[in-house]
């Protein structure tokens, strides 16, 4: 569970930070020619989508995980899919791939894999039930 929380917080901070940087720098120095194969004429809407669609879902998932909420794994899966879709769409639009995109694609996949492991959907993966995590964290003064 801790690994999942770290990955989700990393993704949330990266997406929110990246989107805000895109807002204030008009694309972080990327040429607008990157947007030629897209419906966008500036980096404003992509930054907004990154902020809300990726950063918002990651932040929501992080909050739910930290609050030991029942819906945390569902929202974390949603956030992981949002990250993967963002990266795949971005690579198609800019017609390129960088090491940063590889990292974020991997973290999106990691989120989904950890959700599968923690939810017990895949029986051969290790599992810790949310109730057990809550109890253990409460005993150690983290709740």
PDB file of C-alpha atoms in Angstrom:
ATOM      1  CA  UNK A   1       0.000   0.000   0.000  1.00  0.00           C
ATOM      2  CA  UNK A   2       2.857   2.377   0.798  1.00  0.00           C
ATOM      3  CA  UNK A   3       4.351   1.880  -2.652  1.00  0.00           C
ATOM      4  CA  UNK A   4       1.026   2.716  -4.257  1.00  0.00           C
ATOM      5  CA  UNK A   5       0.690   5.870  -2.159  1.00  0.00           C
ATOM      6  CA  UNK A   6       4.196   6.998  -3.158  1.00  0.00           C
ATOM      7  CA  UNK A   7       3.513   6.393  -6.864  1.00  0.00           C
ATOM      8  CA  UNK A   8       0.180   8.224  -6.755  1.00  0.00           C
ATOM      9  CA  UNK A   9       1.607  11.222  -4.880  1.00  0.00           C
ATOM     10  CA  UNK A  10       4.536  11.366  -7.327  1.00  0.00           C
ATOM     11  CA  UNK A  11       2.110  11.355 -10.272  1.00  0.00           C
ATOM     12  CA  UNK A  12      -0.153  13.952  -8.671  1.00  0.00           C
ATOM     13  CA  UNK A  13       2.706  16.350  -7.937  1.00  0.00           C
ATOM     14  CA  UNK A  14       4.198  15.840 -11.395  1.00  0.00           C
ATOM     15  CA  UNK A  15       0.919  16.392 -13.235  1.00  0.00           C
ATOM     16  CA  UNK A  16      -0.109  19.428 -11.207  1.00  0.00           C
ATOM     17  CA  UNK A  17       3.382  20.925 -11.370  1.00  0.00           C
ATOM     18  CA  UNK A  18       3.728  20.209 -15.079  1.00  0.00           C
ATOM     19  CA  UNK A  19       0.339  21.671 -15.924  1.00  0.00           C
ATOM     20  CA  UNK A  20       0.977  24.834 -13.929  1.00  0.00           C
ATOM     21  CA  UNK A  21       4.367  25.205 -15.593  1.00  0.00           C
ATOM     22  CA  UNK A  22       2.680  24.778 -18.992  1.00  0.00           C
ATOM     23  CA  UNK A  23       0.176  27.512 -18.106  1.00  0.00           C
ATOM     24  CA  UNK A  24       2.819  30.011 -17.068  1.00  0.00           C
ATOM     25  CA  UNK A  25       5.379  29.283 -19.788  1.00  0.00           C
ATOM     26  CA  UNK A  26       3.036  28.531 -22.706  1.00  0.00           C
ATOM     27  CA  UNK A  27       4.161  24.947 -23.097  1.00  0.00           C
ATOM     28  CA  UNK A  28       7.447  24.750 -21.188  1.00  0.00           C
ATOM     29  CA  UNK A  29       9.354  25.895 -24.255  1.00  0.00           C
ATOM     30  CA  UNK A  30       7.838  23.289 -26.545  1.00  0.00           C
ATOM     31  CA  UNK A  31       7.160  24.645 -30.008  1.00  0.00           C
ATOM     32  CA  UNK A  32       3.506  25.005 -30.991  1.00  0.00           C
ATOM     33  CA  UNK A  33       4.381  22.874 -34.015  1.00  0.00           C
ATOM     34  CA  UNK A  34       3.996  19.927 -31.603  1.00  0.00           C
ATOM     35  CA  UNK A  35       0.267  20.692 -31.692  1.00  0.00           C
ATOM     36  CA  UNK A  36      -0.096  20.525 -35.484  1.00  0.00           C
ATOM     37  CA  UNK A  37      -1.686  17.053 -35.335  1.00  0.00           C
ATOM     38  CA  UNK A  38      -4.146  18.068 -32.647  1.00  0.00           C
ATOM     39  CA  UNK A  39      -7.289  20.146 -32.205  1.00  0.00           C
ATOM     40  CA  UNK A  40      -5.285  22.582 -30.047  1.00  0.00           C
ATOM     41  CA  UNK A  41      -3.749  25.882 -31.135  1.00  0.00           C
ATOM     42  CA  UNK A  42      -2.013  26.613 -27.820  1.00  0.00           C
ATOM     43  CA  UNK A  43      -0.916  24.709 -24.740  1.00  0.00           C
ATOM     44  CA  UNK A  44      -3.691  26.152 -22.564  1.00  0.00           C
ATOM     45  CA  UNK A  45      -6.261  23.348 -23.052  1.00  0.00           C
ATOM     46  CA  UNK A  46      -3.708  20.524 -22.874  1.00  0.00           C
ATOM     47  CA  UNK A  47      -2.428  22.053 -19.622  1.00  0.00           C
ATOM     48  CA  UNK A  48      -5.989  22.252 -18.292  1.00  0.00           C
ATOM     49  CA  UNK A  49      -6.644  18.618 -19.238  1.00  0.00           C
ATOM     50  CA  UNK A  50      -3.384  17.589 -17.559  1.00  0.00           C
ATOM     51  CA  UNK A  51      -4.292  19.547 -14.433  1.00  0.00           C
ATOM     52  CA  UNK A  52      -7.859  18.274 -14.061  1.00  0.00           C
ATOM     53  CA  UNK A  53      -7.859  14.926 -15.860  1.00  0.00           C
ATOM     54  CA  UNK A  54      -4.534  13.595 -14.662  1.00  0.00           C
ATOM     55  CA  UNK A  55      -3.453  15.741 -11.713  1.00  0.00           C
ATOM     56  CA  UNK A  56      -6.958  15.959 -10.281  1.00  0.00           C
ATOM     57  CA  UNK A  57      -7.618  12.231 -10.416  1.00  0.00           C
ATOM     58  CA  UNK A  58      -4.168  11.464  -9.003  1.00  0.00           C
ATOM     59  CA  UNK A  59      -4.672  13.956  -6.162  1.00  0.00           C
ATOM     60  CA  UNK A  60      -8.129  12.545  -5.422  1.00  0.00           C
ATOM     61  CA  UNK A  61      -6.729   9.009  -5.394  1.00  0.00           C
ATOM     62  CA  UNK A  62      -3.901  10.083  -3.075  1.00  0.00           C
ATOM     63  CA  UNK A  63      -6.336  11.695  -0.656  1.00  0.00           C
ATOM     64  CA  UNK A  64      -8.571   8.651  -0.628  1.00  0.00           C
ATOM     65  CA  UNK A  65      -5.631   6.302  -0.110  1.00  0.00           C
ATOM     66  CA  UNK A  66      -4.292   8.407   2.754  1.00  0.00           C
ATOM     67  CA  UNK A  67      -7.774   8.499   4.262  1.00  0.00           C
ATOM     68  CA  UNK A  68      -8.164   4.708   4.005  1.00  0.00           C
ATOM     69  CA  UNK A  69     -11.402   5.074   2.036  1.00  0.00           C
ATOM     70  CA  UNK A  70     -13.151   2.100   0.460  1.00  0.00           C
ATOM     71  CA  UNK A  71     -13.250   3.784  -2.948  1.00  0.00           C
ATOM     72  CA  UNK A  72      -9.503   4.494  -2.961  1.00  0.00           C
ATOM     73  CA  UNK A  73      -8.528   1.556  -5.175  1.00  0.00           C
ATOM     74  CA  UNK A  74     -11.267   2.325  -7.693  1.00  0.00           C
ATOM     75  CA  UNK A  75     -10.165   5.961  -7.999  1.00  0.00           C
ATOM     76  CA  UNK A  76      -6.524   4.940  -8.122  1.00  0.00           C
ATOM     77  CA  UNK A  77      -7.275   2.639 -11.054  1.00  0.00           C
ATOM     78  CA  UNK A  78      -9.118   5.501 -12.750  1.00  0.00           C
ATOM     79  CA  UNK A  79      -6.100   7.777 -12.142  1.00  0.00           C
ATOM     80  CA  UNK A  80      -3.731   5.153 -13.522  1.00  0.00           C
ATOM     81  CA  UNK A  81      -5.807   4.828 -16.687  1.00  0.00           C
ATOM     82  CA  UNK A  82      -5.916   8.624 -16.996  1.00  0.00           C
ATOM     83  CA  UNK A  83      -2.117   8.756 -16.824  1.00  0.00           C
ATOM     84  CA  UNK A  84      -1.710   6.035 -19.454  1.00  0.00           C
ATOM     85  CA  UNK A  85      -4.256   7.631 -21.792  1.00  0.00           C
ATOM     86  CA  UNK A  86      -2.579  11.034 -21.370  1.00  0.00           C
ATOM     87  CA  UNK A  87       0.858   9.660 -22.269  1.00  0.00           C
ATOM     88  CA  UNK A  88      -0.382   7.623 -25.236  1.00  0.00           C
ATOM     89  CA  UNK A  89      -2.356  10.576 -26.592  1.00  0.00           C
ATOM     90  CA  UNK A  90       0.563  12.934 -26.059  1.00  0.00           C
ATOM     91  CA  UNK A  91       2.983  10.688 -27.944  1.00  0.00           C
ATOM     92  CA  UNK A  92       0.577  10.428 -30.881  1.00  0.00           C
ATOM     93  CA  UNK A  93       0.025  14.193 -30.995  1.00  0.00           C
ATOM     94  CA  UNK A  94       3.671  15.227 -30.751  1.00  0.00           C
ATOM     95  CA  UNK A  95       4.813  12.203 -32.779  1.00  0.00           C
ATOM     96  CA  UNK A  96       7.668  11.471 -30.419  1.00  0.00           C
ATOM     97  CA  UNK A  97       8.606   9.719 -27.211  1.00  0.00           C
ATOM     98  CA  UNK A  98      10.940  10.803 -24.399  1.00  0.00           C
ATOM     99  CA  UNK A  99      12.340   9.233 -21.265  1.00  0.00           C
ATOM    100  CA  UNK A 100       9.895  11.294 -19.183  1.00  0.00           C
ATOM    101  CA  UNK A 101       6.963   9.799 -21.034  1.00  0.00           C
ATOM    102  CA  UNK A 102       8.426   6.340 -20.425  1.00  0.00           C
ATOM    103  CA  UNK A 103       8.577   7.088 -16.685  1.00  0.00           C
ATOM    104  CA  UNK A 104       4.984   8.324 -16.510  1.00  0.00           C
ATOM    105  CA  UNK A 105       3.677   5.479 -18.665  1.00  0.00           C
ATOM    106  CA  UNK A 106       5.434   3.069 -16.306  1.00  0.00           C
ATOM    107  CA  UNK A 107       3.995   4.733 -13.205  1.00  0.00           C
ATOM    108  CA  UNK A 108       0.503   4.485 -14.706  1.00  0.00           C
ATOM    109  CA  UNK A 109       1.021   0.770 -15.347  1.00  0.00           C
ATOM    110  CA  UNK A 110       2.459   0.387 -11.833  1.00  0.00           C
ATOM    111  CA  UNK A 111      -0.645   1.986 -10.331  1.00  0.00           C
ATOM    112  CA  UNK A 112      -2.884  -0.473 -12.130  1.00  0.00           C
ATOM    113  CA  UNK A 113      -0.707  -3.455 -11.198  1.00  0.00           C
ATOM    114  CA  UNK A 114      -0.667  -2.416  -7.541  1.00  0.00           C
ATOM    115  CA  UNK A 115      -4.440  -1.915  -7.547  1.00  0.00           C
ATOM    116  CA  UNK A 116      -4.843  -5.431  -8.944  1.00  0.00           C
ATOM    117  CA  UNK A 117      -2.535  -6.824  -6.284  1.00  0.00           C
ATOM    118  CA  UNK A 118      -4.212  -4.980  -3.420  1.00  0.00           C
ATOM    119  CA  UNK A 119      -7.761  -5.710  -4.566  1.00  0.00           C
ATOM    120  CA  UNK A 120      -7.202  -9.444  -4.764  1.00  0.00           C
ATOM    121  CA  UNK A 121      -8.374  -9.680  -8.372  1.00  0.00           C
ATOM    122  CA  UNK A 122      -5.244 -11.597  -9.319  1.00  0.00           C
ATOM    123  CA  UNK A 123      -4.953 -14.440  -6.825  1.00  0.00           C
ATOM    124  CA  UNK A 124      -1.217 -15.101  -7.218  1.00  0.00           C
ATOM    125  CA  UNK A 125      -0.215 -11.518  -6.355  1.00  0.00           C
ATOM    126  CA  UNK A 126       0.361 -10.581  -2.705  1.00  0.00           C
ATOM    127  CA  UNK A 127      -2.602  -8.825  -1.120  1.00  0.00           C
ATOM    128  CA  UNK A 128      -3.308  -6.712   1.905  1.00  0.00           C
ATOM    129  CA  UNK A 129      -6.914  -5.928   2.575  1.00  0.00           C
ATOM    130  CA  UNK A 130      -7.878  -2.299   3.128  1.00  0.00           C
ATOM    131  CA  UNK A 131      -9.359  -3.141   6.542  1.00  0.00           C
ATOM    132  CA  UNK A 132      -6.102  -4.787   7.625  1.00  0.00           C
ATOM    133  CA  UNK A 133      -4.147  -1.747   6.412  1.00  0.00           C
ATOM    134  CA  UNK A 134      -6.434   0.568   8.392  1.00  0.00           C
ATOM    135  CA  UNK A 135      -6.074  -1.497  11.566  1.00  0.00           C
ATOM    136  CA  UNK A 136      -2.310  -1.792  11.255  1.00  0.00           C
ATOM    137  CA  UNK A 137      -1.909   1.931  10.557  1.00  0.00           C
ATOM    138  CA  UNK A 138      -4.181   2.839  13.487  1.00  0.00           C
ATOM    139  CA  UNK A 139      -2.106   0.659  15.797  1.00  0.00           C
ATOM    140  CA  UNK A 140       1.038   2.495  14.689  1.00  0.00           C
ATOM    141  CA  UNK A 141      -0.528   5.929  15.160  1.00  0.00           C
ATOM    142  CA  UNK A 142      -0.847   6.853  11.453  1.00  0.00           C
ATOM    143  CA  UNK A 143      -4.585   7.189  11.136  1.00  0.00           C
TER     144      UNK A 143
END
